[in-house]
Tab-separated table of C-alpha atoms in Angstrom:
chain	number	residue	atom	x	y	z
A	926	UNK	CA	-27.592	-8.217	-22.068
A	927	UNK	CA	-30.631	-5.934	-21.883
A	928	UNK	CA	-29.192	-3.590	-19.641
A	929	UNK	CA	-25.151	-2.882	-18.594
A	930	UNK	CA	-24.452	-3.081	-14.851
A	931	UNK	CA	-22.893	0.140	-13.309
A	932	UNK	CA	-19.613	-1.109	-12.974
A	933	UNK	CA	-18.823	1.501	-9.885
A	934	UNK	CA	-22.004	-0.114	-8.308
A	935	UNK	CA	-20.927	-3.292	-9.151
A	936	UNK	CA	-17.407	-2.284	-7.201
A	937	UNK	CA	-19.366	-1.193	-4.092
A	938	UNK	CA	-21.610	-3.723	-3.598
A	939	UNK	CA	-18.503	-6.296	-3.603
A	940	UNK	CA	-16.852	-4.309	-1.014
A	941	UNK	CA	-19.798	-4.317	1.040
A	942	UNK	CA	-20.441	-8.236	0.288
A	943	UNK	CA	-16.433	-8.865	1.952
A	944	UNK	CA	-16.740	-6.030	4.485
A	945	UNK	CA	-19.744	-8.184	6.178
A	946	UNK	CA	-16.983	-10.781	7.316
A	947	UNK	CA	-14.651	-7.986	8.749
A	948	UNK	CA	-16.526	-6.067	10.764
A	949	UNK	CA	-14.909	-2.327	10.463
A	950	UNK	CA	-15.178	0.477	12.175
A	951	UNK	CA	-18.021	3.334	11.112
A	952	UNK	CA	-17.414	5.229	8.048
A	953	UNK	CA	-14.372	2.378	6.736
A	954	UNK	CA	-16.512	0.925	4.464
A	955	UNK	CA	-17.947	4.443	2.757
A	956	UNK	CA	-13.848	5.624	2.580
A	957	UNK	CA	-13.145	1.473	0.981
A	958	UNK	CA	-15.661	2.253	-1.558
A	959	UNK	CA	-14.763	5.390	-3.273
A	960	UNK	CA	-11.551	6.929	-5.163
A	961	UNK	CA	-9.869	9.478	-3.493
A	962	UNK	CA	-9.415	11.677	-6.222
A	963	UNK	CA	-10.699	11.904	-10.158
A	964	UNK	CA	-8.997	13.971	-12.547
A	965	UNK	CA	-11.341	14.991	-15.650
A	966	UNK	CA	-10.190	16.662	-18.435
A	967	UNK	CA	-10.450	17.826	-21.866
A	968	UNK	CA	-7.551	17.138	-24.182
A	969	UNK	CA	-7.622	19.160	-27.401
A	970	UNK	CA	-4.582	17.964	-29.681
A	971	UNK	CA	-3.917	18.566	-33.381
A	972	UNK	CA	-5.406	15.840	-36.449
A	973	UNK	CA	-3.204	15.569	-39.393
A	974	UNK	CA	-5.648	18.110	-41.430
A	975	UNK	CA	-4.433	20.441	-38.766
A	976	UNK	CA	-8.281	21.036	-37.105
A	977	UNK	CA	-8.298	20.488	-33.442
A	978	UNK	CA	-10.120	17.696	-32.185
A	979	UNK	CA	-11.431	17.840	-27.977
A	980	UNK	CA	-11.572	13.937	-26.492
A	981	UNK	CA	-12.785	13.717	-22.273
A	982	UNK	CA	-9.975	11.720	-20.260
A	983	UNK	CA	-9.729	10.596	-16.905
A	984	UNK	CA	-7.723	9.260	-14.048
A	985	UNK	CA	-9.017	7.654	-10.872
A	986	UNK	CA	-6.505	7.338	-7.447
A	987	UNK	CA	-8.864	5.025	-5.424
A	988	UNK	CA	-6.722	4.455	-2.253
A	989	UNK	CA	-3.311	5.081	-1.175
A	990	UNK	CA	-3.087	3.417	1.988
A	991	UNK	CA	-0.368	0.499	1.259
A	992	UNK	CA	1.820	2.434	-1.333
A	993	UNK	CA	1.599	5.192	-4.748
A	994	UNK	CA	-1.389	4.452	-7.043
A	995	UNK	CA	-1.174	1.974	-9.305
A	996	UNK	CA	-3.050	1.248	-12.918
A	997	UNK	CA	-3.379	0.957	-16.587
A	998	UNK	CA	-4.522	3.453	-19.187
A	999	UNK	CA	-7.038	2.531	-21.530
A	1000	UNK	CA	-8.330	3.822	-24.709
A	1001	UNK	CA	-12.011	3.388	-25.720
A	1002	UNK	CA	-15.130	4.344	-26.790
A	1003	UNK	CA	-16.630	3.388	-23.931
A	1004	UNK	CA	-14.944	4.564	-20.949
A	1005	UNK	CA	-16.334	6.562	-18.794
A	1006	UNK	CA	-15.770	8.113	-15.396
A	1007	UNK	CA	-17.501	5.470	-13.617
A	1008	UNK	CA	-15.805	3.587	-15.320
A	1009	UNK	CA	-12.468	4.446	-14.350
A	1010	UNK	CA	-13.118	4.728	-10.486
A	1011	UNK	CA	-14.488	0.907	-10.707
A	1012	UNK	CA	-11.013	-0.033	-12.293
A	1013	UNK	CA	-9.084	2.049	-10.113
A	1014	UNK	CA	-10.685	0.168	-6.908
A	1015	UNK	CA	-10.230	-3.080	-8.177
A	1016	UNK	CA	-6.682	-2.451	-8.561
A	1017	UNK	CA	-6.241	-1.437	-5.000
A	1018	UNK	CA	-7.740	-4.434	-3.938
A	1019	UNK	CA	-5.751	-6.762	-6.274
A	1020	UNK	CA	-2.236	-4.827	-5.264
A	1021	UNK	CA	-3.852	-5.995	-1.808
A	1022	UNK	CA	-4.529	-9.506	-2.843
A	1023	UNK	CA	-1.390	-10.514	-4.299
A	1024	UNK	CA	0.059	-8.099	-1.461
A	1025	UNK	CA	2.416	-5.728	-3.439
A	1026	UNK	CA	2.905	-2.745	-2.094
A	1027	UNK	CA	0.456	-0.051	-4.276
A	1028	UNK	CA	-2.884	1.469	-4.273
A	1029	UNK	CA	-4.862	1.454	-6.813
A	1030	UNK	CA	-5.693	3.971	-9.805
A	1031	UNK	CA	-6.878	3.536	-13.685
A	1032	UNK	CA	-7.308	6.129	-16.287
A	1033	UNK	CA	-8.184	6.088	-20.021
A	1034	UNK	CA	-9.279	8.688	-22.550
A	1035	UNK	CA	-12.915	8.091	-24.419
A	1036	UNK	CA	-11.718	7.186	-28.004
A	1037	UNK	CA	-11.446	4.820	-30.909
A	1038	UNK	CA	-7.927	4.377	-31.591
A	1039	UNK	CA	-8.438	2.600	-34.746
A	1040	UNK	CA	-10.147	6.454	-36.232
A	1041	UNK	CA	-6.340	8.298	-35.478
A	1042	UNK	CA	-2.875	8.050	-37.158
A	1043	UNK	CA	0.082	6.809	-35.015
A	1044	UNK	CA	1.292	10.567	-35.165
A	1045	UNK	CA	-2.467	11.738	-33.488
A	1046	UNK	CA	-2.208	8.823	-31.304
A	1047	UNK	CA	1.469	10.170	-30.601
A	1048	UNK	CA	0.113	14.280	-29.924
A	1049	UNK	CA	-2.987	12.598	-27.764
A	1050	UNK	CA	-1.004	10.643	-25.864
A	1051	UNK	CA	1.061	13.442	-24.598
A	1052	UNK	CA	-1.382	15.861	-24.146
A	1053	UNK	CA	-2.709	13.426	-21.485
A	1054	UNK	CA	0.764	13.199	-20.409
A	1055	UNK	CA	0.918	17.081	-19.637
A	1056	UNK	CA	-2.087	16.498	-18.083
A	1057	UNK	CA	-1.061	14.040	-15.967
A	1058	UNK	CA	2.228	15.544	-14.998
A	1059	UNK	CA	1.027	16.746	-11.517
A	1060	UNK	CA	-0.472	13.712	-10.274
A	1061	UNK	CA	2.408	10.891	-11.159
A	1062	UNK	CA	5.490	10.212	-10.201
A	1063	UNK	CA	7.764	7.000	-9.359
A	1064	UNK	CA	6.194	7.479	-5.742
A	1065	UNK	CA	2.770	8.937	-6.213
A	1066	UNK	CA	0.902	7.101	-9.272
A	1067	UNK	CA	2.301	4.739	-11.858
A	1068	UNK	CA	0.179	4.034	-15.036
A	1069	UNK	CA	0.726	1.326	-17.327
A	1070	UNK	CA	-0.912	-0.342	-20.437
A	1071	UNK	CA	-4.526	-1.631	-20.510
A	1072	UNK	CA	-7.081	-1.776	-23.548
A	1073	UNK	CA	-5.443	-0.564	-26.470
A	1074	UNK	CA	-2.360	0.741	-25.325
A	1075	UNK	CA	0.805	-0.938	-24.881
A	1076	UNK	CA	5.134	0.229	-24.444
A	1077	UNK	CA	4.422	2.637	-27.743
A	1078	UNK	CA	1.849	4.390	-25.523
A	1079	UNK	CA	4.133	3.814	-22.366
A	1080	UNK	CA	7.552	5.357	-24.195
A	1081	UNK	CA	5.673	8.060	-24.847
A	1082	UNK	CA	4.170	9.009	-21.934
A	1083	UNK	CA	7.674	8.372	-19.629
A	1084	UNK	CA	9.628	10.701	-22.218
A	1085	UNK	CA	7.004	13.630	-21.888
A	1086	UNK	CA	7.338	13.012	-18.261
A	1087	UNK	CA	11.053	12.686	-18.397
A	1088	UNK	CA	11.258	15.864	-20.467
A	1089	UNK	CA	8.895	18.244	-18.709
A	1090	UNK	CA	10.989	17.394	-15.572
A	1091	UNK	CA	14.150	17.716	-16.753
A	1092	UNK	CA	14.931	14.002	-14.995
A	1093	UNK	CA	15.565	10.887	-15.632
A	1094	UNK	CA	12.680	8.553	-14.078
A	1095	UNK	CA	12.202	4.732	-15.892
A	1096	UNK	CA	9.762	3.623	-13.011
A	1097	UNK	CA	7.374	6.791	-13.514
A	1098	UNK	CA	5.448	3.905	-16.043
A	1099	UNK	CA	5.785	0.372	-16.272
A	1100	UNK	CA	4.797	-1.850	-19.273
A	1101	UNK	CA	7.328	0.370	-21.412
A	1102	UNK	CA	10.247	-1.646	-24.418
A	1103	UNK	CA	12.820	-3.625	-23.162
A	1104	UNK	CA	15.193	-0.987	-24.326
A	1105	UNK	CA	13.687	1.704	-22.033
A	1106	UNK	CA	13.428	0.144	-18.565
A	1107	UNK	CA	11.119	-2.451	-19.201
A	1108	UNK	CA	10.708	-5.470	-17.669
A	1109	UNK	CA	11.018	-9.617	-18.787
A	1110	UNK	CA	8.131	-11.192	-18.816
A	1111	UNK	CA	5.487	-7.992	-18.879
A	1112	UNK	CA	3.563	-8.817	-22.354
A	1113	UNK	CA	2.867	-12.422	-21.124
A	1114	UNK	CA	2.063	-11.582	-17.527
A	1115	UNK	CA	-1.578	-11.180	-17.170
A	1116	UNK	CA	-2.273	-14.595	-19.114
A	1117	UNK	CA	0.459	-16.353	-17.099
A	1118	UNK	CA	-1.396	-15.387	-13.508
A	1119	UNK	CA	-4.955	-17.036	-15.567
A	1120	UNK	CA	-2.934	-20.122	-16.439
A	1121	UNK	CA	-1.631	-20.301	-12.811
A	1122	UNK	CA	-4.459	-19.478	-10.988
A	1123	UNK	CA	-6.621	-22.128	-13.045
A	1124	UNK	CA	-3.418	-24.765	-12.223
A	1125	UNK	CA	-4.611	-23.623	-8.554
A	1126	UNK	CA	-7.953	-23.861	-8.913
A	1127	UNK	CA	-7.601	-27.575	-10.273
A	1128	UNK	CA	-5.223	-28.428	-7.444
A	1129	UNK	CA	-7.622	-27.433	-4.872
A	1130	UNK	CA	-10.943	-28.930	-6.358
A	1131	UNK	CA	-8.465	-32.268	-6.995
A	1132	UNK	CA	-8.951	-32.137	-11.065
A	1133	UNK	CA	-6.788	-32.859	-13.389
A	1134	UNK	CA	-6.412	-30.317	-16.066
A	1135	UNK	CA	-4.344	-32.737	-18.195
A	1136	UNK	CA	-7.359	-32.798	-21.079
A	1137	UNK	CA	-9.730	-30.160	-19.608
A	1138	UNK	CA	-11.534	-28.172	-22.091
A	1139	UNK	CA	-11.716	-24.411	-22.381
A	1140	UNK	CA	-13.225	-21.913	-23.495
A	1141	UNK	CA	-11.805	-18.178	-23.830
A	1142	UNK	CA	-13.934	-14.875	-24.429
A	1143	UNK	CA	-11.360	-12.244	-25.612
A	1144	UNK	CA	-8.038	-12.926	-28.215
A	1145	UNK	CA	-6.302	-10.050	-27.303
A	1146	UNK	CA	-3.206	-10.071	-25.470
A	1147	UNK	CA	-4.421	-11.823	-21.837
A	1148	UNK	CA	-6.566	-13.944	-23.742
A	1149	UNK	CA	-4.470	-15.966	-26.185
A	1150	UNK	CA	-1.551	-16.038	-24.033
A	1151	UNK	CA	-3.715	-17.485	-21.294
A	1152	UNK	CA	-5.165	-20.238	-24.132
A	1153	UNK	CA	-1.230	-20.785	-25.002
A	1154	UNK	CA	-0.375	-21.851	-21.306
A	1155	UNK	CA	-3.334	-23.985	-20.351
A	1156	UNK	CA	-2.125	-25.918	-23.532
A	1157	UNK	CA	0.976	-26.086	-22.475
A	1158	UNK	CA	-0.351	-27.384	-19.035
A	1159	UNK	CA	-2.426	-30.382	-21.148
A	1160	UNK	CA	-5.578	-28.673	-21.582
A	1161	UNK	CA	-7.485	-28.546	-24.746
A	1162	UNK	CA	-8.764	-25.389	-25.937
A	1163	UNK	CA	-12.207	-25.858	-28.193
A	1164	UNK	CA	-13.151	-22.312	-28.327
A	1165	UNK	CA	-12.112	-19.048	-28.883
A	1166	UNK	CA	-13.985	-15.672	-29.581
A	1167	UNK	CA	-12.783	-11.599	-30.433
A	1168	UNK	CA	-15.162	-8.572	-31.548
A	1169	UNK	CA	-15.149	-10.302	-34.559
A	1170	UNK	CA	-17.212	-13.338	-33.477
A	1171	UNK	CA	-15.627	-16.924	-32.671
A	1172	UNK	CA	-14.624	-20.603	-33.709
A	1173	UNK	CA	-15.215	-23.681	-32.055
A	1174	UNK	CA	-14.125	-27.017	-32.495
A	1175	UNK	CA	-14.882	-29.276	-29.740
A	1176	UNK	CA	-11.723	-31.437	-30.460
A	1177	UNK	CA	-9.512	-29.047	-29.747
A	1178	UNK	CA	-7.136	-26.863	-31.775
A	1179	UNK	CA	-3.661	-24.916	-31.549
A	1180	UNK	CA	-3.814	-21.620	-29.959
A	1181	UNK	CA	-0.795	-20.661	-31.197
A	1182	UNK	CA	-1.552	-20.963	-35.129
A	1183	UNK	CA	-4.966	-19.552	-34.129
A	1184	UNK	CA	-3.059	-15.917	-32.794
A	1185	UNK	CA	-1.014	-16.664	-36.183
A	1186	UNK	CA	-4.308	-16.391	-37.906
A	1187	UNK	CA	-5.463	-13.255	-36.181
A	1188	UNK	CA	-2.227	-11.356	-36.738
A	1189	UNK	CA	-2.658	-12.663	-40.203
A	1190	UNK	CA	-6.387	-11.825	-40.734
A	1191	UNK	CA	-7.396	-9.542	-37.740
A	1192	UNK	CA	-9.802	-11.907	-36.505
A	1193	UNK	CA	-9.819	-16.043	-35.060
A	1194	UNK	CA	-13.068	-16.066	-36.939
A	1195	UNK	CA	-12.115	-18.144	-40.170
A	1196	UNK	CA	-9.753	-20.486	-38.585
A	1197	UNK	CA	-9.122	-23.821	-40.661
A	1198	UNK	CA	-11.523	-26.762	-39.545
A	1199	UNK	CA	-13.675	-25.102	-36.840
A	1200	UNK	CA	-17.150	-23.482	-36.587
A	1201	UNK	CA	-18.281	-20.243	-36.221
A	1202	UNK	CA	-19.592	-19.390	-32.906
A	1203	UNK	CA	-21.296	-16.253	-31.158
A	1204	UNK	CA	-19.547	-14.418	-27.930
A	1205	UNK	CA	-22.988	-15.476	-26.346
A	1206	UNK	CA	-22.664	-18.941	-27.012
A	1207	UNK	CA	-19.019	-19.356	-26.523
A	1208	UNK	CA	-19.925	-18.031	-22.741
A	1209	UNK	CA	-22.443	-21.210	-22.312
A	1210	UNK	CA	-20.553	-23.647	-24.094
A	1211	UNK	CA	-19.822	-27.191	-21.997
A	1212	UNK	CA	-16.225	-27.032	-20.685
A	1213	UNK	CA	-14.559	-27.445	-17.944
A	1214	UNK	CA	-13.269	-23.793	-18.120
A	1215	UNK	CA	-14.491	-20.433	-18.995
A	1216	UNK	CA	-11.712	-17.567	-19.666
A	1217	UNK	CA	-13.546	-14.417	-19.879
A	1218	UNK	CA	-10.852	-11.972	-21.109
A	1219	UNK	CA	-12.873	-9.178	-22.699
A	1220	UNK	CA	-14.539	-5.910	-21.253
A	1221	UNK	CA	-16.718	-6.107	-17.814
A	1222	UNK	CA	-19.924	-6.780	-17.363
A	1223	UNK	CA	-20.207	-9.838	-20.080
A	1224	UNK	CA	-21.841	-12.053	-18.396
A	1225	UNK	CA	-24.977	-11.005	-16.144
A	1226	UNK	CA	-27.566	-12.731	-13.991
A	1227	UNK	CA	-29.638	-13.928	-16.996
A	1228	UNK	CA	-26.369	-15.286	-18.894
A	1229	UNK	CA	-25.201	-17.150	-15.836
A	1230	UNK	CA	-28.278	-19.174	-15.266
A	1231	UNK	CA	-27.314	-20.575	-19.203
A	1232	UNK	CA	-23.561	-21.002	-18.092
A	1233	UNK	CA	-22.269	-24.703	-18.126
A	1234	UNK	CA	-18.940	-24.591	-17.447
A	1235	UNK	CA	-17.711	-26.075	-14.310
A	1236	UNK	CA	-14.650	-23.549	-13.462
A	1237	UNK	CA	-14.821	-19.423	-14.750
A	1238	UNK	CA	-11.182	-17.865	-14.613
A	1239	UNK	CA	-11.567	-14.140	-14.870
A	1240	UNK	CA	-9.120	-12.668	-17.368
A	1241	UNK	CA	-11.117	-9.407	-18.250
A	1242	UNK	CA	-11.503	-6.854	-15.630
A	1243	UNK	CA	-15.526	-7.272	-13.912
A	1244	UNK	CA	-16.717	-9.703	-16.497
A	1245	UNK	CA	-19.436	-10.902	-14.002
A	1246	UNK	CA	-22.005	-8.373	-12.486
A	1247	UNK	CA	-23.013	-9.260	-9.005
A	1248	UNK	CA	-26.283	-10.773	-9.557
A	1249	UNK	CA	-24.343	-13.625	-12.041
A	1250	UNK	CA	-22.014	-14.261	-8.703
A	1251	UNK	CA	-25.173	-15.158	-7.009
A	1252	UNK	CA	-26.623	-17.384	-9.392
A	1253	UNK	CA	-23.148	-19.214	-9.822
A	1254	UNK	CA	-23.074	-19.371	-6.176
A	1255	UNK	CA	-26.409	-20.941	-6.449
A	1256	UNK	CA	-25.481	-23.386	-9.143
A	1257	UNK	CA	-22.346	-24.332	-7.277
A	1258	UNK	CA	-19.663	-22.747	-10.367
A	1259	UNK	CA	-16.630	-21.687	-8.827
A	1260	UNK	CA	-15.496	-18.342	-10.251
A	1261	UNK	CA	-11.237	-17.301	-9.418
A	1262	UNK	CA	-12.252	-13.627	-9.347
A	1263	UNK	CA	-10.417	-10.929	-11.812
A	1264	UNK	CA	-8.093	-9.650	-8.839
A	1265	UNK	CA	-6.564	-12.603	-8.752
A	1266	UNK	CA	-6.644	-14.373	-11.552
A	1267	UNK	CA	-5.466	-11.212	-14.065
A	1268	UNK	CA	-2.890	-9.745	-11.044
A	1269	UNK	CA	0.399	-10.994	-13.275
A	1270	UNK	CA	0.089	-7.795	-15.384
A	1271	UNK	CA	0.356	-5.359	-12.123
A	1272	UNK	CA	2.426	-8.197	-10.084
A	1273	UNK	CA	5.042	-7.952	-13.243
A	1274	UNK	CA	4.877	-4.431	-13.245
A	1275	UNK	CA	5.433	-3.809	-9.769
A	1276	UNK	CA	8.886	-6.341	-10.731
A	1277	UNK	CA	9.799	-3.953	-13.177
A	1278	UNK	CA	8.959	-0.750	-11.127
A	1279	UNK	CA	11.456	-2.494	-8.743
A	1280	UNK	CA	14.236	-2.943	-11.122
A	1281	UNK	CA	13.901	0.465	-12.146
A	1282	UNK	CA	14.302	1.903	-9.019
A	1283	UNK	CA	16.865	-0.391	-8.339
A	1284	UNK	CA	18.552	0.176	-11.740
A	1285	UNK	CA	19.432	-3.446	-12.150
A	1286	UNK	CA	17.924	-5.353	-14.787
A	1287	UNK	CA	16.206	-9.208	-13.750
A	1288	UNK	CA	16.127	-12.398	-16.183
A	1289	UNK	CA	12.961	-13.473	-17.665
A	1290	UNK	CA	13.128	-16.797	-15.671
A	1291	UNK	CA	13.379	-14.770	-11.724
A	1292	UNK	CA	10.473	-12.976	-13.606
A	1293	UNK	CA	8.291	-15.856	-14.043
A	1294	UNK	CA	9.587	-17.498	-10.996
A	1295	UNK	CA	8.538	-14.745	-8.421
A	1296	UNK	CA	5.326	-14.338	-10.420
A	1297	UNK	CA	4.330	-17.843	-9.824
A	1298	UNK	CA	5.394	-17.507	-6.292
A	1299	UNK	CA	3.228	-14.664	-6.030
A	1300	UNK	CA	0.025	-16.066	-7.373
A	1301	UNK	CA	0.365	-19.666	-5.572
A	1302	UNK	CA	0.559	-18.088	-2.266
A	1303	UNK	CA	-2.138	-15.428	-2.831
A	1304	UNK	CA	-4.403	-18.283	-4.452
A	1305	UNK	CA	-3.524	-20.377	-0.527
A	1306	UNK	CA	-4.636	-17.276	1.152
A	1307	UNK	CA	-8.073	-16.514	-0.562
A	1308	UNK	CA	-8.959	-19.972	-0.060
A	1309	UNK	CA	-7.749	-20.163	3.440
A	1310	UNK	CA	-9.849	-17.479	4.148
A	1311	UNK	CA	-12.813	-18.772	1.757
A	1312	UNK	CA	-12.450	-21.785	4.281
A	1313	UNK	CA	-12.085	-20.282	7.769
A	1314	UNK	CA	-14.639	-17.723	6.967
A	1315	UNK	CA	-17.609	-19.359	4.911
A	1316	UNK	CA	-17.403	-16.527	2.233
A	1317	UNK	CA	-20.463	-17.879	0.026
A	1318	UNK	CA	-17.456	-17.565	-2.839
A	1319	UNK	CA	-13.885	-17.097	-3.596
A	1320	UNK	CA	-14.444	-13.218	-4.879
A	1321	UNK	CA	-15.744	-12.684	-1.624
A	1322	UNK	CA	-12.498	-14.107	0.458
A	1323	UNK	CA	-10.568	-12.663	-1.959
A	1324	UNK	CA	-11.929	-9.155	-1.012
A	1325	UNK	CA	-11.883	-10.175	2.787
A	1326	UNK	CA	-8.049	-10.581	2.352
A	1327	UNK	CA	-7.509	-7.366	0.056
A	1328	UNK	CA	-9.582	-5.278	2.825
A	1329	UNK	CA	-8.264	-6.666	5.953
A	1330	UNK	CA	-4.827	-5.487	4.949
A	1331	UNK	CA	-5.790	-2.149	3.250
A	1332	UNK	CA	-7.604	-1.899	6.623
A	1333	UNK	CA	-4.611	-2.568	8.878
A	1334	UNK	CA	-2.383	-0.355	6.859
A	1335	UNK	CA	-4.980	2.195	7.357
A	1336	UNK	CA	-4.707	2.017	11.039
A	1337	UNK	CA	-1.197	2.054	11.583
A	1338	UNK	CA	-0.873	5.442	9.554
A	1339	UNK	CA	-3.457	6.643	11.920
A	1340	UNK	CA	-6.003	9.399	10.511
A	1341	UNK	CA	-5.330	13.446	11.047
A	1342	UNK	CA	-6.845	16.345	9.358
């Protein structure tokens, strides 16, 4: 790409796209397009040397309306605080979607994790913690994992909490260890909703995706979990990519031994029998499915005019910039948009929030079970509403449906100063 989409304009001009079949009143669409609030702050924590070391961090509550914010933490170089307020509102309107009861909020702190120990990572972490002490809660904001965190990240954060309060709170954080409050199911979740929502997709279009090729853009955690499950479901998976580059063998291979090989080598690249491939060419490869499960904006408008698979599955946050939704529209490519598609990682942790609260513990199957439930009727409703209102895509209906109810939740709280 010659030049990276804003991904906070990106996030407003969808919103404005959906809010053209809704009709709402003056000034709703302004208020559906911006955070509420954005914490910015400095953290200064300890290195191992013992110099002090000053990293920016951020968190983003985008809207409130249907229940506490809701969103990952991420750590990398690249995040920003437009960032963060783009992920934050596409949270609240894929809580909406899948119609769990959260806003939406995202945070992350501008690092390479890969440059600290585990003990900086440890001090970091709960510096932002301290930070963040005001502004969470089981009923205010939850965070969870996202780019390079995970439950080490999550322990941490719910035992600074947990200790500055002088309480006991498992659902403050989801995405945490087994062993403290965490759910079934959680690590798996995000590629499960991909596998079901392409299942969907497949159903609907009246496909068979016994033997349907695909392609994924990402071997992290969504990614390779996602590749595990469409083979599972029959579907043959010729391609695979990380940072690293990518392989491709247009027979097919095991996405299992391929993870094996990552964990092994830190990279797919270098898999037995397959050729090397570029993240640019993976994205045009000819398949029958496209699984883009890395960072956002990776494919733009000039990308998706080279695009030939039939069916994109969005496992990465905003992998497709607006102008590539037109041009797919154009070229008749049905895209399952990201708040969809990726909701099993917030649908799971709203599960586990539950069980917290609850403080009963739920099997992996009732997991897995209400997940599916979850995605299969969302998947009916954005297509219902594709249908009845001649959205020019799914994205769009699925925004029409995450509005409309952020919209009549607004309402019924009415609005005072």
């Amino acid at each position: 790409m010659t030049k990276q989409a804003n991904p906070f304009e990106s996030l407003k001009e969808q919103v404005a796209d959906a809010a053209a079949f809704l009709d709402p009143a003056p000034g709703v669409v302004t208020r559906l397009q911006n955070p509420e609030r954005v914490l910015e702050t400095n953290l200064t924590f300890e290195r191992d040397d013992g110099s002090l070391e000053t990293v920016r961090a951020y968190r983003s509550q985008f809207n409130g309306d249907r229940g506490p914010y809701k969103g990952g933490i991420r750590y990398h170089p690249g995040v920003t605080r437009d960032e963060v307020k783009a992920l934050s509102g596409w949270m609240a309107y894929k809580c909406a979607v899948v119609d769990i009861p959260y806003g939406g909020g995202k945070g992350g702190i501008a690092i390479d994790p890969e440059e600290y120990s585990e003990a900086e990572m440890e001090r970091l972490t709960r510096a932002f913690a301290t930070e963040l002490r005001p502004l969470i809660g089981e009923d205010r904001d939850i965070p969870a994992p996202d780019v390079n965190t995970g439950q080490r990240e999550m322990n941490w954060i719910k035992d600074t909490y947990e200790t500055l309060e002088n309480t006991t709170a498992p659902g403050v954080i989801t995405g945490k260890a087994i062993d403290s409050g965490g759910s079934e199911g959680r690590v798996e979740a995000t590629g499960r909703s991909v596998a079901l929502a392409a299942r969907e997709a497949f159903d609907w279009l009246d496909r068979d995706i016994d033997g349907a090729t695909v392609a994924v853009q990402g071997y992290g955690n969504a990614g390779s979990v996602a590749a595990k499950l469409l083979d599972d479901l029959g579907a043959d998976v010729v391609a695979v990519s990380d940072s690293s580059g990518g392989i491709h063998d247009p027979d097919g291979f095991d996405p299992r031994a391929v993870k094996a090989h990552k964990v092994e080598t830190g990279t797919v690249d270098g898999y037995a029998d397959t050729d090397s491939i570029t993240n640019e060419a993976l994205l045009t490869l000819d398949v029958d499915v496209l699984v883009p499960a890395a960072l956002e904006n990776a494919i733009d408008s000039d990308l998706a005019a080279d695009v030939d698979a039939d069916l994109i599955v969005e496992a990465a946050n905003g992998p497709l910039t607006p102008g590539a939704d037109d041009v797919l529209v154009d070229r008749s490519v049905y895209v399952v948009p990201d708040i969809l598609a990726n909701a099993g990682g917030v649908t799971v942790s709203y599960f586990e929030w539950v069980q917290n609260r609850q403080r009963f513990h739920w099997t992996e199957e009732r997991v897995n079970d209400e997940l599916e439930r979850t995605i299969t009727e969302a998947f009916a409703g954005i297509v219902d509403a594709f249908e009845a209102r001649d959205t020019p895509n799914l994205r769009t209906a699925a925004y029409v449906v995450a509005i409309d109810r952020i919209v009549d939740a607004y309402d019924q709280a009415g609005n005072w100063p």
